């Protein structure tokens, strides 16, 4: 979510981008309210709003009149116009992907999911996604020129400054790869797009860790007032996303939340895919449970296979999921003590009753009562669409943040 940029410059210097932020945040939704919030004259507010109207980013009157802050007749309501562009969002997991066309306010217009393995490498996977984009835009009835940005979630740590994954344990061949460039080219090659909404350099591509995007989507949609929100994704691997003050917390280089590689006593002697022994993911992830089930004579290859067995109520899968939940819960006791979140959300293939029961058993047993007194432990509301919603929101907040909005208006000649 964009910060309150009007506080970073004198009120009288508030830009068109700042006015857009005030409207989008709901802090000022009439011309009079914008004058009051910024100290700008009526004429200056009108001039800056005119730039936003000509860009197609704002509309006036669609929501009906609003009460004027200065009294008198009701003023026309200003609204962000989400019809002028769309966002492409992708959630890439280890063995499958999900992609969608979203409006700028997060409404899903078209969606596709299917098998797509990260083991095939970035060149092939990102090229395939370009083909998906073409079909999705056709289904949504939108042209490539309507796309203002692309958001991609990947199952690995991401340096968001470069959009490259950094030493990903479960993404062989992706380390340091130019994801932004390849996905941008795939979009252009498959759809004929050259750049969206005035971005002369091409459609911007934002890349982030999938758990971060899941947390962002879930927090904004279901828990917008939660100042400290944590989500743990337990699928083929284990990762966490944290949203503090409405912003994704990534650490200094994108490595925050990689709890799957914290060492746990029960993992001693068990080799993890990262090359170390004793990682939480080596004993409590969907991949680990699939291996143990296979050893017990119940064939399973991944977290999604374990999910299907859990849905069938398979007793051994249920037992192992609860045991895995206890292992994760012990680690989360430390996480909760450190972060003191208001919501702890469990998501992913294993996020069912057996796993959640195990988490709660150890979490409340090991964490200090002070840390859990106001904690809600819940499961994901958006399900497999969490990362898509988060990816779409990330793109929109980036493109329509005050300073970036000013750059884009200038590129449009406004």
Tab-separated table of C-alpha atoms in Angstrom:
chain	number	residue	atom	x	y	z
A	1	UNK	CA	0.000	0.000	0.000
A	2	UNK	CA	1.346	3.420	-0.879
A	3	UNK	CA	2.494	5.548	2.026
A	4	UNK	CA	0.965	8.912	2.867
A	5	UNK	CA	3.209	10.837	0.515
A	6	UNK	CA	1.398	14.159	1.080
A	7	UNK	CA	3.257	14.340	4.415
A	8	UNK	CA	6.635	14.125	2.677
A	9	UNK	CA	6.281	17.484	0.930
A	10	UNK	CA	4.661	20.802	1.868
A	11	UNK	CA	0.883	20.670	1.520
A	12	UNK	CA	0.930	23.495	-1.009
A	13	UNK	CA	3.167	21.391	-3.273
A	14	UNK	CA	0.887	18.347	-3.367
A	15	UNK	CA	1.058	16.847	-6.862
A	16	UNK	CA	-1.594	15.245	-9.030
A	17	UNK	CA	-0.202	11.931	-7.795
A	18	UNK	CA	-0.782	13.020	-4.208
A	19	UNK	CA	-4.386	13.953	-5.006
A	20	UNK	CA	-4.884	10.541	-6.615
A	21	UNK	CA	-3.543	8.867	-3.473
A	22	UNK	CA	-5.926	10.872	-1.269
A	23	UNK	CA	-8.867	9.804	-3.396
A	24	UNK	CA	-7.802	6.143	-3.610
A	25	UNK	CA	-7.253	5.941	0.143
A	26	UNK	CA	-10.666	7.492	0.818
A	27	UNK	CA	-9.176	10.387	2.807
A	28	UNK	CA	-10.503	13.000	0.396
A	29	UNK	CA	-13.162	12.216	-2.191
A	30	UNK	CA	-14.398	15.655	-3.236
A	31	UNK	CA	-12.722	18.765	-4.634
A	32	UNK	CA	-13.416	20.615	-1.411
A	33	UNK	CA	-11.945	17.843	0.704
A	34	UNK	CA	-8.816	17.856	-1.456
A	35	UNK	CA	-8.453	21.624	-0.952
A	36	UNK	CA	-8.779	21.143	2.789
A	37	UNK	CA	-6.308	18.235	2.914
A	38	UNK	CA	-3.630	19.908	0.772
A	39	UNK	CA	-4.083	23.640	1.224
A	40	UNK	CA	-4.164	24.068	-2.563
A	41	UNK	CA	-6.421	26.643	-4.159
A	42	UNK	CA	-9.586	25.603	-5.934
A	43	UNK	CA	-8.031	26.433	-9.302
A	44	UNK	CA	-4.874	24.418	-8.626
A	45	UNK	CA	-6.870	21.399	-7.457
A	46	UNK	CA	-8.936	21.690	-10.627
A	47	UNK	CA	-5.846	21.802	-12.834
A	48	UNK	CA	-4.291	18.747	-11.212
A	49	UNK	CA	-7.514	16.800	-11.261
A	50	UNK	CA	-7.856	17.608	-14.958
A	51	UNK	CA	-4.606	15.721	-15.633
A	52	UNK	CA	-6.027	12.690	-13.836
A	53	UNK	CA	-9.332	12.929	-15.700
A	54	UNK	CA	-7.563	13.125	-19.066
A	55	UNK	CA	-5.460	10.070	-18.169
A	56	UNK	CA	-8.690	8.223	-17.409
A	57	UNK	CA	-7.592	7.492	-13.852
A	58	UNK	CA	-10.335	9.394	-12.045
A	59	UNK	CA	-14.037	9.865	-12.661
A	60	UNK	CA	-16.463	12.260	-11.087
A	61	UNK	CA	-20.059	11.702	-10.150
A	62	UNK	CA	-20.244	7.942	-10.700
A	63	UNK	CA	-20.885	7.297	-7.019
A	64	UNK	CA	-23.339	10.102	-6.491
A	65	UNK	CA	-22.953	13.283	-4.417
A	66	UNK	CA	-20.945	13.464	-1.211
A	67	UNK	CA	-21.370	15.859	1.688
A	68	UNK	CA	-19.162	18.904	1.336
A	69	UNK	CA	-16.704	19.421	4.242
A	70	UNK	CA	-17.477	23.145	4.169
A	71	UNK	CA	-21.246	22.786	4.119
A	72	UNK	CA	-23.550	23.916	1.352
A	73	UNK	CA	-24.726	21.795	-1.533
A	74	UNK	CA	-23.364	18.217	-1.828
A	75	UNK	CA	-20.218	17.851	-3.932
A	76	UNK	CA	-19.705	15.312	-6.676
A	77	UNK	CA	-17.771	12.279	-5.489
A	78	UNK	CA	-14.355	11.533	-6.971
A	79	UNK	CA	-13.510	7.889	-7.650
A	80	UNK	CA	-10.582	5.915	-8.963
A	81	UNK	CA	-11.645	4.593	-12.385
A	82	UNK	CA	-10.612	0.940	-12.507
A	83	UNK	CA	-11.858	0.461	-16.063
A	84	UNK	CA	-8.969	2.204	-17.828
A	85	UNK	CA	-6.482	-0.678	-17.488
A	86	UNK	CA	-6.030	-4.244	-16.266
A	87	UNK	CA	-3.310	-6.203	-14.477
A	88	UNK	CA	-1.930	-9.656	-15.270
A	89	UNK	CA	-1.163	-11.685	-12.141
A	90	UNK	CA	0.623	-15.029	-11.841
A	91	UNK	CA	1.245	-17.380	-8.940
A	92	UNK	CA	3.936	-19.912	-9.787
A	93	UNK	CA	4.310	-22.969	-7.554
A	94	UNK	CA	6.743	-25.851	-7.855
A	95	UNK	CA	4.528	-27.979	-10.103
A	96	UNK	CA	1.676	-25.773	-11.259
A	97	UNK	CA	0.750	-22.167	-11.954
A	98	UNK	CA	-2.308	-19.955	-11.769
A	99	UNK	CA	-2.754	-16.759	-13.765
A	100	UNK	CA	-5.486	-14.163	-14.082
A	101	UNK	CA	-6.580	-10.867	-15.567
A	102	UNK	CA	-7.655	-8.489	-12.799
A	103	UNK	CA	-9.200	-5.060	-12.698
A	104	UNK	CA	-7.290	-2.338	-10.876
A	105	UNK	CA	-9.495	-2.923	-7.841
A	106	UNK	CA	-8.885	-6.679	-7.802
A	107	UNK	CA	-11.948	-8.046	-9.578
A	108	UNK	CA	-11.132	-11.251	-11.446
A	109	UNK	CA	-11.990	-11.080	-15.163
A	110	UNK	CA	-10.404	-14.320	-16.417
A	111	UNK	CA	-8.395	-17.101	-14.790
A	112	UNK	CA	-6.392	-20.161	-15.766
A	113	UNK	CA	-4.499	-22.822	-13.834
A	114	UNK	CA	-2.513	-25.832	-14.968
A	115	UNK	CA	0.586	-27.961	-14.635
A	116	UNK	CA	3.828	-25.998	-15.028
A	117	UNK	CA	6.952	-27.189	-13.246
A	118	UNK	CA	9.677	-24.792	-12.145
A	119	UNK	CA	12.132	-27.636	-12.765
A	120	UNK	CA	11.682	-26.976	-16.498
A	121	UNK	CA	13.650	-23.753	-16.031
A	122	UNK	CA	12.823	-20.065	-16.391
A	123	UNK	CA	13.123	-19.820	-20.162
A	124	UNK	CA	10.461	-22.416	-20.835
A	125	UNK	CA	8.174	-21.603	-17.898
A	126	UNK	CA	8.077	-17.852	-18.510
A	127	UNK	CA	7.642	-18.406	-22.233
A	128	UNK	CA	4.643	-20.632	-21.535
A	129	UNK	CA	3.116	-17.948	-19.317
A	130	UNK	CA	3.253	-15.533	-22.237
A	131	UNK	CA	0.991	-17.923	-24.146
A	132	UNK	CA	-1.363	-18.049	-21.171
A	133	UNK	CA	-1.567	-14.248	-21.174
A	134	UNK	CA	-2.790	-14.158	-24.760
A	135	UNK	CA	-5.632	-16.578	-24.027
A	136	UNK	CA	-6.619	-14.840	-20.804
A	137	UNK	CA	-6.808	-11.408	-22.415
A	138	UNK	CA	-8.982	-12.817	-25.185
A	139	UNK	CA	-11.281	-14.411	-22.613
A	140	UNK	CA	-11.478	-11.142	-20.665
A	141	UNK	CA	-12.202	-9.159	-23.811
A	142	UNK	CA	-9.252	-6.830	-23.262
A	143	UNK	CA	-6.356	-5.918	-25.542
A	144	UNK	CA	-2.671	-6.144	-24.703
A	145	UNK	CA	-2.510	-2.340	-24.679
A	146	UNK	CA	-4.896	-2.324	-21.709
A	147	UNK	CA	-2.328	-4.110	-19.526
A	148	UNK	CA	-0.570	-1.666	-17.210
A	149	UNK	CA	1.567	-4.194	-15.365
A	150	UNK	CA	2.347	-7.825	-14.566
A	151	UNK	CA	2.782	-9.264	-11.068
A	152	UNK	CA	4.480	-12.632	-10.509
A	153	UNK	CA	4.803	-14.681	-7.323
A	154	UNK	CA	7.521	-17.354	-7.153
A	155	UNK	CA	8.359	-19.998	-4.506
A	156	UNK	CA	11.735	-18.582	-3.563
A	157	UNK	CA	13.475	-15.530	-2.046
A	158	UNK	CA	13.409	-12.489	-4.333
A	159	UNK	CA	15.554	-9.380	-4.480
A	160	UNK	CA	12.703	-7.025	-5.346
A	161	UNK	CA	15.100	-4.313	-6.519
A	162	UNK	CA	16.149	-6.527	-9.433
A	163	UNK	CA	13.237	-8.979	-9.613
A	164	UNK	CA	15.681	-11.910	-9.500
A	165	UNK	CA	15.459	-14.905	-7.199
A	166	UNK	CA	18.431	-15.415	-4.908
A	167	UNK	CA	19.680	-18.941	-4.206
A	168	UNK	CA	16.201	-20.529	-4.316
A	169	UNK	CA	16.253	-24.003	-2.690
A	170	UNK	CA	13.463	-25.444	-4.855
A	171	UNK	CA	13.914	-23.536	-8.155
A	172	UNK	CA	16.905	-25.103	-9.975
A	173	UNK	CA	18.260	-22.909	-12.752
A	174	UNK	CA	16.488	-19.733	-11.611
A	175	UNK	CA	19.183	-18.186	-9.417
A	176	UNK	CA	19.935	-14.676	-10.687
A	177	UNK	CA	17.882	-15.141	-13.864
A	178	UNK	CA	16.363	-12.016	-15.476
A	179	UNK	CA	12.723	-12.897	-14.806
A	180	UNK	CA	11.402	-9.404	-15.510
A	181	UNK	CA	13.030	-9.198	-18.917
A	182	UNK	CA	12.012	-12.691	-20.048
A	183	UNK	CA	8.402	-12.404	-18.886
A	184	UNK	CA	8.118	-8.970	-20.481
A	185	UNK	CA	9.398	-10.354	-23.789
A	186	UNK	CA	7.079	-13.357	-23.557
A	187	UNK	CA	4.139	-11.013	-23.035
A	188	UNK	CA	5.096	-8.905	-26.047
A	189	UNK	CA	5.813	-11.921	-28.291
A	190	UNK	CA	2.586	-13.748	-27.483
A	191	UNK	CA	0.151	-10.821	-27.255
A	192	UNK	CA	1.644	-8.194	-29.556
A	193	UNK	CA	1.781	-5.727	-26.669
A	194	UNK	CA	4.525	-3.127	-26.633
A	195	UNK	CA	3.854	-1.396	-23.347
A	196	UNK	CA	0.823	-0.510	-21.299
A	197	UNK	CA	-0.717	2.727	-20.094
A	198	UNK	CA	2.016	5.048	-21.288
A	199	UNK	CA	5.029	3.029	-20.088
A	200	UNK	CA	7.329	3.561	-23.044
A	201	UNK	CA	9.869	1.080	-21.717
A	202	UNK	CA	7.303	-1.710	-21.815
A	203	UNK	CA	4.828	-3.188	-19.403
A	204	UNK	CA	6.435	-3.219	-15.928
A	205	UNK	CA	6.909	-6.634	-14.327
A	206	UNK	CA	7.046	-6.953	-10.532
A	207	UNK	CA	8.319	-10.167	-8.929
A	208	UNK	CA	7.983	-11.209	-5.297
A	209	UNK	CA	7.949	-14.281	-3.103
A	210	UNK	CA	4.624	-16.122	-3.280
A	211	UNK	CA	4.108	-16.166	0.507
A	212	UNK	CA	4.654	-12.387	0.592
A	213	UNK	CA	1.992	-11.888	-2.061
A	214	UNK	CA	-0.402	-14.286	-0.349
A	215	UNK	CA	0.013	-12.358	2.893
A	216	UNK	CA	-0.478	-9.032	1.099
A	217	UNK	CA	-3.615	-10.203	-0.685
A	218	UNK	CA	-5.153	-11.747	2.437
A	219	UNK	CA	-4.305	-8.824	4.708
A	220	UNK	CA	-5.693	-6.190	2.357
A	221	UNK	CA	-8.828	-8.168	1.596
A	222	UNK	CA	-9.800	-9.648	4.952
A	223	UNK	CA	-7.742	-7.905	7.650
A	224	UNK	CA	-7.025	-4.325	6.494
A	225	UNK	CA	-6.917	-2.975	10.066
A	226	UNK	CA	-4.386	-5.559	11.295
A	227	UNK	CA	-1.115	-3.697	11.849
A	228	UNK	CA	0.980	-6.875	12.067
A	229	UNK	CA	-0.097	-9.833	9.931
A	230	UNK	CA	1.748	-13.102	9.302
A	231	UNK	CA	0.942	-15.876	6.834
A	232	UNK	CA	2.619	-19.271	6.685
A	233	UNK	CA	2.352	-21.252	3.466
A	234	UNK	CA	2.872	-24.994	3.862
A	235	UNK	CA	2.788	-26.775	0.519
A	236	UNK	CA	5.664	-28.556	-1.218
A	237	UNK	CA	7.898	-26.175	0.768
A	238	UNK	CA	7.362	-23.863	3.745
A	239	UNK	CA	7.554	-20.078	3.697
A	240	UNK	CA	6.081	-17.074	5.457
A	241	UNK	CA	4.941	-13.604	4.462
A	242	UNK	CA	4.686	-10.674	6.870
A	243	UNK	CA	2.740	-7.431	6.409
A	244	UNK	CA	3.480	-4.652	8.901
A	245	UNK	CA	1.713	-1.304	8.735
A	246	UNK	CA	0.156	-2.248	5.413
A	247	UNK	CA	3.555	-2.932	3.825
A	248	UNK	CA	5.227	-6.243	2.983
A	249	UNK	CA	8.237	-6.789	5.227
A	250	UNK	CA	11.031	-8.332	3.138
A	251	UNK	CA	14.184	-7.764	5.161
A	252	UNK	CA	17.232	-6.101	3.613
A	253	UNK	CA	17.412	-8.262	0.476
A	254	UNK	CA	14.182	-10.250	0.269
A	255	UNK	CA	15.155	-13.074	2.604
A	256	UNK	CA	12.601	-12.454	5.371
A	257	UNK	CA	10.082	-15.213	6.027
A	258	UNK	CA	12.157	-18.200	4.905
A	259	UNK	CA	11.183	-20.207	7.995
A	260	UNK	CA	11.297	-23.539	6.170
A	261	UNK	CA	15.055	-23.569	6.658
A	262	UNK	CA	15.111	-23.032	10.398
A	263	UNK	CA	16.661	-26.102	11.996
A	264	UNK	CA	14.499	-28.214	14.288
A	265	UNK	CA	15.565	-31.087	16.591
A	266	UNK	CA	13.324	-33.684	14.962
A	267	UNK	CA	14.975	-32.977	11.622
A	268	UNK	CA	18.468	-33.943	12.726
A	269	UNK	CA	19.964	-36.227	10.109
A	270	UNK	CA	17.334	-35.409	7.476
A	271	UNK	CA	18.734	-33.790	4.336
A	272	UNK	CA	16.835	-30.786	2.972
A	273	UNK	CA	16.792	-29.736	-0.686
A	274	UNK	CA	18.776	-26.648	0.292
A	275	UNK	CA	21.699	-28.941	1.118
A	276	UNK	CA	21.535	-28.590	4.891
A	277	UNK	CA	20.360	-31.100	7.477
A	278	UNK	CA	17.536	-30.636	9.956
A	279	UNK	CA	15.461	-27.934	8.240
A	280	UNK	CA	11.804	-27.563	9.153
A	281	UNK	CA	10.856	-28.116	5.498
A	282	UNK	CA	12.704	-31.436	5.509
A	283	UNK	CA	10.303	-32.860	8.104
A	284	UNK	CA	7.073	-30.828	7.946
A	285	UNK	CA	6.505	-29.716	4.336
A	286	UNK	CA	4.176	-31.321	1.840
A	287	UNK	CA	7.190	-32.824	0.084
A	288	UNK	CA	8.407	-34.353	3.358
A	289	UNK	CA	4.990	-35.834	4.137
A	290	UNK	CA	4.683	-37.189	0.598
A	291	UNK	CA	8.005	-38.964	1.045
A	292	UNK	CA	6.969	-40.469	4.376
A	293	UNK	CA	3.614	-41.582	2.981
A	294	UNK	CA	5.329	-43.245	0.039
A	295	UNK	CA	7.673	-45.045	2.412
A	296	UNK	CA	4.568	-46.256	4.277
A	297	UNK	CA	3.106	-47.670	1.061
A	298	UNK	CA	0.836	-44.722	0.199
A	299	UNK	CA	2.106	-43.217	-3.103
A	300	UNK	CA	2.453	-39.425	-3.030
A	301	UNK	CA	4.821	-37.062	-4.806
A	302	UNK	CA	4.015	-33.561	-3.615
A	303	UNK	CA	2.017	-31.351	-1.296
A	304	UNK	CA	-0.955	-31.446	-3.662
A	305	UNK	CA	-1.028	-35.256	-3.431
A	306	UNK	CA	-1.005	-34.993	0.353
A	307	UNK	CA	-3.854	-32.491	0.177
A	308	UNK	CA	-5.963	-34.968	-1.781
A	309	UNK	CA	-5.259	-37.707	0.759
A	310	UNK	CA	-6.241	-35.362	3.581
A	311	UNK	CA	-9.464	-34.488	1.780
A	312	UNK	CA	-10.245	-38.221	1.657
A	313	UNK	CA	-9.556	-38.512	5.384
A	314	UNK	CA	-6.680	-40.957	4.914
A	315	UNK	CA	-5.647	-41.843	8.506
A	316	UNK	CA	-1.883	-41.890	7.953
A	317	UNK	CA	-1.983	-38.565	6.090
A	318	UNK	CA	-4.065	-37.061	8.896
A	319	UNK	CA	-1.630	-38.319	11.542
A	320	UNK	CA	1.402	-36.992	9.697
A	321	UNK	CA	-0.252	-33.630	9.004
A	322	UNK	CA	-0.985	-33.117	12.690
A	323	UNK	CA	2.571	-34.112	13.559
A	324	UNK	CA	3.902	-31.672	10.963
A	325	UNK	CA	1.653	-28.960	12.396
A	326	UNK	CA	3.239	-29.471	15.795
A	327	UNK	CA	6.720	-29.046	14.309
A	328	UNK	CA	5.683	-25.854	12.533
A	329	UNK	CA	3.858	-24.643	15.645
A	330	UNK	CA	7.045	-24.889	17.688
A	331	UNK	CA	8.849	-22.621	15.213
A	332	UNK	CA	5.885	-20.269	15.072
A	333	UNK	CA	5.994	-19.806	18.833
A	334	UNK	CA	9.260	-17.931	18.285
A	335	UNK	CA	7.860	-16.046	15.282
A	336	UNK	CA	4.810	-14.918	17.255
A	337	UNK	CA	6.929	-13.866	20.233
A	338	UNK	CA	9.165	-11.805	17.940
A	339	UNK	CA	6.502	-10.190	15.728
A	340	UNK	CA	3.470	-10.090	18.047
A	341	UNK	CA	1.015	-10.297	15.097
A	342	UNK	CA	-2.725	-9.855	15.417
A	343	UNK	CA	-3.408	-12.546	12.812
A	344	UNK	CA	-1.473	-15.707	12.037
A	345	UNK	CA	-2.832	-17.310	8.878
A	346	UNK	CA	-2.070	-20.861	7.738
A	347	UNK	CA	-2.281	-21.425	3.986
A	348	UNK	CA	-1.223	-23.939	1.363
A	349	UNK	CA	-1.807	-27.624	0.660
A	350	UNK	CA	-1.641	-28.711	4.297
A	351	UNK	CA	-3.842	-25.927	5.704
A	352	UNK	CA	-6.609	-28.149	7.016
A	353	UNK	CA	-7.927	-29.155	10.419
A	354	UNK	CA	-5.268	-31.792	11.310
A	355	UNK	CA	-2.337	-29.486	10.538
A	356	UNK	CA	-3.976	-26.463	12.177
A	357	UNK	CA	-4.717	-28.514	15.292
A	358	UNK	CA	-1.057	-29.471	15.568
A	359	UNK	CA	0.053	-25.846	15.102
A	360	UNK	CA	-2.241	-24.618	17.856
A	361	UNK	CA	-1.181	-27.345	20.273
A	362	UNK	CA	2.491	-26.342	20.210
A	363	UNK	CA	2.051	-22.644	19.575
A	364	UNK	CA	-0.075	-21.990	22.628
A	365	UNK	CA	2.008	-24.356	24.712
A	366	UNK	CA	5.369	-22.761	23.887
A	367	UNK	CA	4.610	-19.073	23.250
A	368	UNK	CA	4.226	-16.612	26.099
A	369	UNK	CA	0.572	-15.903	26.965
A	370	UNK	CA	1.255	-12.208	26.362
A	371	UNK	CA	2.181	-12.970	22.741
A	372	UNK	CA	-1.004	-14.931	22.000
A	373	UNK	CA	-3.558	-13.003	24.086
A	374	UNK	CA	-4.814	-11.060	21.072
A	375	UNK	CA	-3.774	-13.479	18.330
A	376	UNK	CA	-6.202	-15.026	15.840
A	377	UNK	CA	-4.950	-18.234	14.212
A	378	UNK	CA	-6.942	-18.734	11.025
A	379	UNK	CA	-6.819	-20.319	7.576
A	380	UNK	CA	-6.711	-18.474	4.254
A	381	UNK	CA	-9.938	-16.920	2.987
A	382	UNK	CA	-8.931	-16.433	-0.646
A	383	UNK	CA	-7.554	-19.939	-1.061
A	384	UNK	CA	-5.499	-20.454	-4.205
A	385	UNK	CA	-6.225	-16.904	-5.348
A	386	UNK	CA	-4.390	-15.244	-2.437
A	387	UNK	CA	-1.166	-14.656	-4.359
A	388	UNK	CA	-3.023	-13.469	-7.462
A	389	UNK	CA	-4.860	-10.821	-5.465
A	390	UNK	CA	-1.626	-9.823	-3.763
A	391	UNK	CA	0.287	-9.637	-7.048
A	392	UNK	CA	-2.397	-7.451	-8.601
A	393	UNK	CA	-2.456	-5.126	-5.598
A	394	UNK	CA	1.337	-4.875	-5.597
A	395	UNK	CA	1.341	-3.726	-9.232
A	396	UNK	CA	-1.420	-1.182	-8.675
A	397	UNK	CA	0.173	0.289	-5.541
A	398	UNK	CA	3.476	0.605	-7.390
A	399	UNK	CA	2.077	2.229	-10.521
A	400	UNK	CA	-0.296	4.656	-8.808
A	401	UNK	CA	1.940	5.713	-5.913
A	402	UNK	CA	2.300	9.535	-5.997
A	403	UNK	CA	5.794	9.848	-7.462
A	404	UNK	CA	5.353	7.012	-9.935
A	405	UNK	CA	1.978	8.408	-10.989
A	406	UNK	CA	3.641	11.739	-11.734
A	407	UNK	CA	6.243	10.013	-13.920
A	408	UNK	CA	3.550	8.153	-15.836
A	409	UNK	CA	1.457	11.298	-16.341
A	410	UNK	CA	4.514	13.025	-17.770
A	411	UNK	CA	5.134	10.063	-20.087
A	412	UNK	CA	1.566	10.473	-21.328
A	413	UNK	CA	2.250	14.148	-22.039
A	414	UNK	CA	-0.169	15.287	-19.317
